[in-house]
mmCIF file of N, CA and C in Angstrom:
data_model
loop_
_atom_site.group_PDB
_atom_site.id
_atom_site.type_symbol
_atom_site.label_atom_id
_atom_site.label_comp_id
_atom_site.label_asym_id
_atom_site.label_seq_id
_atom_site.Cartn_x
_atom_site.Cartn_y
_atom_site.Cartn_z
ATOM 1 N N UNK N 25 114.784 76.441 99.140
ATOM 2 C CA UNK N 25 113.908 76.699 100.273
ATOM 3 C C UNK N 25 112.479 76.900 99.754
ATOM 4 N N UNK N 26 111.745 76.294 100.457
ATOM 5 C CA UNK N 26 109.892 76.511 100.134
ATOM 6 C C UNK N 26 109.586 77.435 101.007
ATOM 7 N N UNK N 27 108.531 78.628 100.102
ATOM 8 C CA UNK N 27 107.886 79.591 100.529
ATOM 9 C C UNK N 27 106.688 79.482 100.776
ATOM 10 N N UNK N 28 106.358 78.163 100.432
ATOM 11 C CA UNK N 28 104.791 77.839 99.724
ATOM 12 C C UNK N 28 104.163 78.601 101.050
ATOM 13 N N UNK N 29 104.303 77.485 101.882
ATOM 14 C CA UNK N 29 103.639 77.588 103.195
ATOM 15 C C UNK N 29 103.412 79.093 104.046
ATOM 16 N N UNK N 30 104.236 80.257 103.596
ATOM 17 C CA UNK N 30 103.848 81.724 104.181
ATOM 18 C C UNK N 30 102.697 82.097 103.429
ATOM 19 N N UNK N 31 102.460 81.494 102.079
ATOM 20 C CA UNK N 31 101.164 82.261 101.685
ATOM 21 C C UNK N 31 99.823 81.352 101.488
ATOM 22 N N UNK N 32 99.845 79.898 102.634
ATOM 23 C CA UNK N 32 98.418 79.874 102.702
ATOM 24 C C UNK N 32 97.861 80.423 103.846
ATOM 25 N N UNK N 33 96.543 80.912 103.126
ATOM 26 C CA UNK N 33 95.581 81.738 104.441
ATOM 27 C C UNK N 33 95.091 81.246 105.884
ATOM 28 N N UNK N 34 95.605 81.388 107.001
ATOM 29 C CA UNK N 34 95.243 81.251 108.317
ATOM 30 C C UNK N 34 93.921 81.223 108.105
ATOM 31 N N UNK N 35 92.973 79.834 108.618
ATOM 32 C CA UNK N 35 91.941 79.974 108.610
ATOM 33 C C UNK N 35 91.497 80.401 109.873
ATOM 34 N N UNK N 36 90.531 81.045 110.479
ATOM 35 C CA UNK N 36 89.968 81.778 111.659
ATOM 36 C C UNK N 36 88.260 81.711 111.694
ATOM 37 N N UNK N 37 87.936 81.192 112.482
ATOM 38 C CA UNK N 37 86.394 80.941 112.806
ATOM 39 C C UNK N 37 85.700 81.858 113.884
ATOM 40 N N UNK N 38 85.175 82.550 113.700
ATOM 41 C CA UNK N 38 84.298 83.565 114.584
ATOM 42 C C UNK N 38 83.097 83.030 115.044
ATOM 43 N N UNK N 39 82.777 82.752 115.770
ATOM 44 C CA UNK N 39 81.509 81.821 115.944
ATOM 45 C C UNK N 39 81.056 82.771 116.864
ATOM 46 N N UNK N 40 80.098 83.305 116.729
ATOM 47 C CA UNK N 40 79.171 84.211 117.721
ATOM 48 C C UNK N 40 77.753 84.367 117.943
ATOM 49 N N UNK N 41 77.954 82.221 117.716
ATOM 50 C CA UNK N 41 76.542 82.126 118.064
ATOM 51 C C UNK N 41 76.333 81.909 119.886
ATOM 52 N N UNK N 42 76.869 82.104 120.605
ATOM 53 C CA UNK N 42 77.044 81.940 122.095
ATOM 54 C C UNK N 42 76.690 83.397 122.815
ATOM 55 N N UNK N 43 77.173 84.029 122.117
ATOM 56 C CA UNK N 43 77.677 85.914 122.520
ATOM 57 C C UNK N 43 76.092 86.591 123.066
ATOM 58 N N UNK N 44 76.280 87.271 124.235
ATOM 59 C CA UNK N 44 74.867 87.767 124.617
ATOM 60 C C UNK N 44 74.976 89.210 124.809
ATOM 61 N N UNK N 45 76.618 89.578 124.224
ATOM 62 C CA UNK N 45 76.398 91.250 124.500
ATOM 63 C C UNK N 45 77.398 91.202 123.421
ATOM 64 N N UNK N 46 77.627 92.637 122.876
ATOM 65 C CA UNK N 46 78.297 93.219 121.994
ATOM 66 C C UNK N 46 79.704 93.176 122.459
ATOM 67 N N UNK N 47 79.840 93.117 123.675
ATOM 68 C CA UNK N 47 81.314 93.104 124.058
ATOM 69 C C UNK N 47 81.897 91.937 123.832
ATOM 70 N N UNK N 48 81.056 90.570 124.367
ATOM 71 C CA UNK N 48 81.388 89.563 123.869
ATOM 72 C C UNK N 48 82.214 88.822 122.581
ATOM 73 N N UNK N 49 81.460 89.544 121.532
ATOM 74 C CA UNK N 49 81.387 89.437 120.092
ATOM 75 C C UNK N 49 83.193 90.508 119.790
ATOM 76 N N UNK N 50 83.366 91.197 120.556
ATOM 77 C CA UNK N 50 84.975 91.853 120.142
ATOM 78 C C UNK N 50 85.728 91.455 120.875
ATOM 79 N N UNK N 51 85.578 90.475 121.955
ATOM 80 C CA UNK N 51 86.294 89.658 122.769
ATOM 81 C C UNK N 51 86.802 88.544 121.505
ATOM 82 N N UNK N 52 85.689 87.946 121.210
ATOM 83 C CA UNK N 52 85.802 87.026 120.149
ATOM 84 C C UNK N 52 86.901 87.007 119.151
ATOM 85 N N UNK N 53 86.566 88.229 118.521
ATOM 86 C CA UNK N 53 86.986 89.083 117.086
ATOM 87 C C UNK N 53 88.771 89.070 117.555
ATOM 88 N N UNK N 54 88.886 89.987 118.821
ATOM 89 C CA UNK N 54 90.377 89.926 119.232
ATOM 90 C C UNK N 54 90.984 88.919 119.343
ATOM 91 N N UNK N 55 90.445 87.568 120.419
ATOM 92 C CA UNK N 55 91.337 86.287 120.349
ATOM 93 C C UNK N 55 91.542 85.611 119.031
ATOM 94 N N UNK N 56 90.426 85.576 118.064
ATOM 95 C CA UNK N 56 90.392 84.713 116.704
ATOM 96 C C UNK N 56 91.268 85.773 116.221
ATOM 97 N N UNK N 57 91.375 86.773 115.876
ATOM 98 C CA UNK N 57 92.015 87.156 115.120
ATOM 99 C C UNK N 57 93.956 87.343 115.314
ATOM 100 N N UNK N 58 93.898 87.635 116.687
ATOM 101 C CA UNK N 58 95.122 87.689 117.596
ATOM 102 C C UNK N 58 95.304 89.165 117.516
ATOM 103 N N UNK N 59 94.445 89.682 117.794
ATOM 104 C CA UNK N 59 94.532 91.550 117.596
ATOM 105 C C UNK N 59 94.939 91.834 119.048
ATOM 106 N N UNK N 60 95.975 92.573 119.309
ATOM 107 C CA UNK N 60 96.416 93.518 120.525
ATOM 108 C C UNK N 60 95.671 93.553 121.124
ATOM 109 N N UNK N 61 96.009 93.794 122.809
ATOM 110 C CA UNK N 61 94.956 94.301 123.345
ATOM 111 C C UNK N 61 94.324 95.851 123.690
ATOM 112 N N UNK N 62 95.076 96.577 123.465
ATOM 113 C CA UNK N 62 94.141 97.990 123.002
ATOM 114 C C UNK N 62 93.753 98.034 121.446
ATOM 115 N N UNK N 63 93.263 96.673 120.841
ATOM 116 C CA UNK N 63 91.948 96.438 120.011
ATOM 117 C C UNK N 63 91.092 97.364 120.648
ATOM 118 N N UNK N 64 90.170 98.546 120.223
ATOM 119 C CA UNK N 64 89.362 99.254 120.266
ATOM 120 C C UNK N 64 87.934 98.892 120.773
ATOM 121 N N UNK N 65 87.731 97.626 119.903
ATOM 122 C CA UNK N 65 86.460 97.153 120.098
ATOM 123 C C UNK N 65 84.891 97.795 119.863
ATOM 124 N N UNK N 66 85.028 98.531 118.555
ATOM 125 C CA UNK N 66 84.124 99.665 117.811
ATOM 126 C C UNK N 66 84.493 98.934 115.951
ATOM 127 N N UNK N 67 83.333 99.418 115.497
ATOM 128 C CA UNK N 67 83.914 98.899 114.201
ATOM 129 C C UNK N 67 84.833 100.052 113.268
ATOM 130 N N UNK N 68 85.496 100.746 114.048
ATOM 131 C CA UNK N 68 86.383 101.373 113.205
ATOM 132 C C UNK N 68 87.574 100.776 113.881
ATOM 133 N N UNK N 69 87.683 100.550 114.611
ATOM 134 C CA UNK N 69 88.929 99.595 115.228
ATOM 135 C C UNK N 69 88.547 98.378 114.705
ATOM 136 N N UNK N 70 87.859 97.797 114.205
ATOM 137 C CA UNK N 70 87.604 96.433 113.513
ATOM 138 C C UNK N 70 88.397 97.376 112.322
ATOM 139 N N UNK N 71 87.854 97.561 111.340
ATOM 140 C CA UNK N 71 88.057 98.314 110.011
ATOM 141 C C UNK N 71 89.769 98.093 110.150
ATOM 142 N N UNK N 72 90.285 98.814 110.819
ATOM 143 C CA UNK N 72 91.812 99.589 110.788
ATOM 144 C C UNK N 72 92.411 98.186 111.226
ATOM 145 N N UNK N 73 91.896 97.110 111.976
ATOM 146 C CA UNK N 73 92.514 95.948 112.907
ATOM 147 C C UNK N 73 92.703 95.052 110.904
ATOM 148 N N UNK N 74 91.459 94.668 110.719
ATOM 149 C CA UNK N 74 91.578 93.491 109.410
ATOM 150 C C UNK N 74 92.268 94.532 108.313
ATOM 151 N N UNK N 75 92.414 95.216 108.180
ATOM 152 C CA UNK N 75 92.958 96.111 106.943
ATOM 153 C C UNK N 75 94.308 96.482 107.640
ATOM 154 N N UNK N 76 95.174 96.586 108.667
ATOM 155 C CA UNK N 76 96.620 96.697 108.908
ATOM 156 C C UNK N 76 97.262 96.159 110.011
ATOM 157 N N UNK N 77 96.314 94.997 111.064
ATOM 158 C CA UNK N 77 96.650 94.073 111.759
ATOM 159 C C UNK N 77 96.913 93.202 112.004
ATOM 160 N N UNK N 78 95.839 92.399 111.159
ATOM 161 C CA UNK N 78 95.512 90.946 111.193
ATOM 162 C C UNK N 78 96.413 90.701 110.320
ATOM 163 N N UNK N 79 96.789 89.234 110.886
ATOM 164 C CA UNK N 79 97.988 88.583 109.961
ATOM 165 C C UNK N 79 97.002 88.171 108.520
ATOM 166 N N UNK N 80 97.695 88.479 106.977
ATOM 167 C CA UNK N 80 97.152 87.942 106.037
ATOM 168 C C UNK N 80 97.858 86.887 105.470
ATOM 169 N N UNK N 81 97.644 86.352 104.339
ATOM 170 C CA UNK N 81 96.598 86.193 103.783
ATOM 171 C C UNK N 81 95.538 85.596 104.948
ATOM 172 N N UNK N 82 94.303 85.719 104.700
ATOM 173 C CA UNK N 82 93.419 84.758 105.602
ATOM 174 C C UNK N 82 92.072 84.656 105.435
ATOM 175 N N UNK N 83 91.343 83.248 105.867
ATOM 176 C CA UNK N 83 90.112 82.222 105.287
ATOM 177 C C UNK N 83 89.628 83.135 106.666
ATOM 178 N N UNK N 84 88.119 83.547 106.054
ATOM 179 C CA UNK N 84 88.009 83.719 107.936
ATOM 180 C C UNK N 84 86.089 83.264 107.831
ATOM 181 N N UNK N 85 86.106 82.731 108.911
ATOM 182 C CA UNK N 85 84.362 81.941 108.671
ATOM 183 C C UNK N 85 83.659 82.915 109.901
ATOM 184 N N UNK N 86 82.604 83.387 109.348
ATOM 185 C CA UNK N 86 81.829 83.858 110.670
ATOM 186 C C UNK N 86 80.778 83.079 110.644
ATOM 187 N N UNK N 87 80.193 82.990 111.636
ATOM 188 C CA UNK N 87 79.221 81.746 112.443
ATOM 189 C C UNK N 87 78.324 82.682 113.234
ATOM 190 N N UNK N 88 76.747 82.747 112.629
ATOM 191 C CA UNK N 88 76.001 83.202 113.773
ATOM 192 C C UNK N 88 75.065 82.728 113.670
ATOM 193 N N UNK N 89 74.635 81.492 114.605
ATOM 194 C CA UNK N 89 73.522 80.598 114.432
ATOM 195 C C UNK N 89 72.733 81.232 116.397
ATOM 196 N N UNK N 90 72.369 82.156 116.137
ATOM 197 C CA UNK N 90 72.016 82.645 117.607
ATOM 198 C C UNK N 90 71.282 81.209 118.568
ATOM 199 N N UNK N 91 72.125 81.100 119.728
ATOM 200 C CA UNK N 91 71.360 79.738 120.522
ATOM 201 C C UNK N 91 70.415 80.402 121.844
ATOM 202 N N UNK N 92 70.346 82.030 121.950
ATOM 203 C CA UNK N 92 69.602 82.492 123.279
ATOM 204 C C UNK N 92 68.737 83.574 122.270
ATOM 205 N N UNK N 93 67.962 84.025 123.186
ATOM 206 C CA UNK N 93 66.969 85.204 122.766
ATOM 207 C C UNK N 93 68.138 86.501 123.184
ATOM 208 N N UNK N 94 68.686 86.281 124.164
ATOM 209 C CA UNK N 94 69.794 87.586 123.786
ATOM 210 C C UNK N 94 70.819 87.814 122.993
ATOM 211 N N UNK N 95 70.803 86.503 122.386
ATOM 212 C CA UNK N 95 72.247 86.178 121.314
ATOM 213 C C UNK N 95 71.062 86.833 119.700
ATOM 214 N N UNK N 96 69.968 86.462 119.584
ATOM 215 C CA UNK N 96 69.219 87.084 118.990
ATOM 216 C C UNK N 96 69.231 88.502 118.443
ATOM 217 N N UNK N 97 69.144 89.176 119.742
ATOM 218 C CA UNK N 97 69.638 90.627 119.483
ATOM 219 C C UNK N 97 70.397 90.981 119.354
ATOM 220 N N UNK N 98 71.075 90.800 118.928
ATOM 221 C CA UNK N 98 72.864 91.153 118.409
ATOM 222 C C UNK N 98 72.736 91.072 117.016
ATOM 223 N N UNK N 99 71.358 90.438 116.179
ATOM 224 C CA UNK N 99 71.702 90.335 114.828
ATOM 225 C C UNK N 99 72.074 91.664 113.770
ATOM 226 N N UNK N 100 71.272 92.750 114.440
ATOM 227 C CA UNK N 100 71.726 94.121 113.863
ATOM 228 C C UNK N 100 73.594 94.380 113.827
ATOM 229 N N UNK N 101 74.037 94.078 115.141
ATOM 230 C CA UNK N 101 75.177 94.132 115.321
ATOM 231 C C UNK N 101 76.472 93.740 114.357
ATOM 232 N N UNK N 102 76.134 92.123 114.628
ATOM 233 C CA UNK N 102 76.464 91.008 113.956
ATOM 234 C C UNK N 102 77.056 91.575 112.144
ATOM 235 N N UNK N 103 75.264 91.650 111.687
ATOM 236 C CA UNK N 103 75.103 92.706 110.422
ATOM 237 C C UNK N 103 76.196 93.473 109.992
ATOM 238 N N UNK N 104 76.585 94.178 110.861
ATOM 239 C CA UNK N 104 77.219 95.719 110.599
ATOM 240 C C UNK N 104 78.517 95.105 110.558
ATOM 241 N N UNK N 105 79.350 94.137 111.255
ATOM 242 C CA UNK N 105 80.436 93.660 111.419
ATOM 243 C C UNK N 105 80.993 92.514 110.361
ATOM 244 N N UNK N 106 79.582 91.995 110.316
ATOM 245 C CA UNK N 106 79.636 91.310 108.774
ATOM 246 C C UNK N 106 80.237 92.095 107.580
ATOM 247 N N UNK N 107 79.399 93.625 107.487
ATOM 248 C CA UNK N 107 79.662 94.284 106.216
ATOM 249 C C UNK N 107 80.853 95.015 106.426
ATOM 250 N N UNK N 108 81.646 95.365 107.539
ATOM 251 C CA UNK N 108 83.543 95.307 107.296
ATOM 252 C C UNK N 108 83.855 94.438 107.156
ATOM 253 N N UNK N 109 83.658 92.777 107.271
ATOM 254 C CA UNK N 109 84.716 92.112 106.692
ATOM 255 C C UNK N 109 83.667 92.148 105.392
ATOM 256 N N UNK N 110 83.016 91.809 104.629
ATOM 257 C CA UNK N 110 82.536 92.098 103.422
ATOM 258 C C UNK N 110 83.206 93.294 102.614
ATOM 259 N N UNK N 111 83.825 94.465 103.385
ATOM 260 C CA UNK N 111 84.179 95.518 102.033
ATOM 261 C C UNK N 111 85.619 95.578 102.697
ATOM 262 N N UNK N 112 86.265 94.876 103.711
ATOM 263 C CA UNK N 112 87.575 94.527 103.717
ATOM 264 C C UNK N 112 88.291 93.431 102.782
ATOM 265 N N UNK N 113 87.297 92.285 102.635
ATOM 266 C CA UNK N 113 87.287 91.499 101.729
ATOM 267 C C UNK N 113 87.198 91.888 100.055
ATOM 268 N N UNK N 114 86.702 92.816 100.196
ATOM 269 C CA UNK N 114 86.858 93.301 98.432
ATOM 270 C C UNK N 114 87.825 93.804 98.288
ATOM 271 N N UNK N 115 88.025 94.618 99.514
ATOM 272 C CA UNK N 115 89.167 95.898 99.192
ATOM 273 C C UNK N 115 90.316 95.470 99.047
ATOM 274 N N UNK N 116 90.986 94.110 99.535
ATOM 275 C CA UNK N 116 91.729 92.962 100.015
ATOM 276 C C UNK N 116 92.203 91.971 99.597
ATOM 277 N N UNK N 117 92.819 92.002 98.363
ATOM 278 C CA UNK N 117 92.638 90.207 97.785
ATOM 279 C C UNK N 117 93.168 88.982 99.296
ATOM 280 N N UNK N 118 93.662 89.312 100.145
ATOM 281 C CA UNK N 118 94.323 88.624 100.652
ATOM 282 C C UNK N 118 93.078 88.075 102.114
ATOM 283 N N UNK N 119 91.836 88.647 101.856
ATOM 284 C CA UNK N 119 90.832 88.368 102.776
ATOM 285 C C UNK N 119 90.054 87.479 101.982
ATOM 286 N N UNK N 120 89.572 86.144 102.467
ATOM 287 C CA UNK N 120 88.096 85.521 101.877
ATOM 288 C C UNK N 120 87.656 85.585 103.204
ATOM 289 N N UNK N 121 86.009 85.448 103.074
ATOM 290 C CA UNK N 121 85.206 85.929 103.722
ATOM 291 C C UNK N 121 84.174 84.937 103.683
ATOM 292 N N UNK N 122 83.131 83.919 104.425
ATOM 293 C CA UNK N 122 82.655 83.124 104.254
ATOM 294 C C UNK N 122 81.942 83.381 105.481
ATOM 295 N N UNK N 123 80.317 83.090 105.329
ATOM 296 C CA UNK N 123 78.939 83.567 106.375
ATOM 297 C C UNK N 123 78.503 82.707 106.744
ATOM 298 N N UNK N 124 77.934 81.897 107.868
ATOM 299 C CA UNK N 124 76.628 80.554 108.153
ATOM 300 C C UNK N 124 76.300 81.536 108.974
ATOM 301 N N UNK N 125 74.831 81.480 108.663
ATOM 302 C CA UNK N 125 73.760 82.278 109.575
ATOM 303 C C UNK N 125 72.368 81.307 109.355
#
C-alpha cells in the first residue's frame, strides 16, 4: 500500500486582494483553510486554528495585491496575519508559507 500521497501538502491560496473589511479576510482564512465554523475570527483563533486545526502538512500562498482604496487599508491587518503564519511556519515543519504582495 502507498502512503506517499497523505504526506503531500494541501496547497491553499488566500487571496485577499478583493477583501474591503477585516471580516472579509477571516471569511477567507475559514473557507481556504476549511476551519469550523465557530473559527473565532481574531488572530488568536487564527494562531490556535493553523497550529491544531488546519489539516497539515500544507503549501499555503497568501495573495495581497490590494485592487480598491479600501482593500488598501487592510494592509496593517493583512501584516499582522501574515506574521502568524510566518511564526506558525517556523514553529511547524509541516507549514510552508509563501507571500505576493
Amino acid at each position: 500500500m502507498n502512503y506517499t500521497k497523505y504526506f503531500i501538502p494541501k496547497e491553499r491560496v488566500l487571496d485577499f486582494s478583493k477583501c474591503k473589511y477585516l471580516g472579509e479576510i477571516h471569511q477567507v482564512i475559514q473557507q481556504e483553510l476549511e476551519l469550523p465554523e465557530w473559527y473565532g475570527q481574531n488572530l488568536d483563533a487564527l494562531w490556535d486554528s493553523i497550529t491544531g486545526i488546519m489539516y497539515v502538512p500544507a503549501d499555503i500562498t497568501i495573495i495581497f495585491k490590494p485592487e480598491t482604496e479600501q482593500s488598501q487599508e487592510l494592509t496593517s491587518e493583512i501584516s499582522k496575519i501574515i506574521d502568524v503564519f510566518k511564526e506558525a511556519a517556523q514553529e511547524y515543519n509541516e507549514i510552508t508559507l509563501h507571500v505576493e504582495m
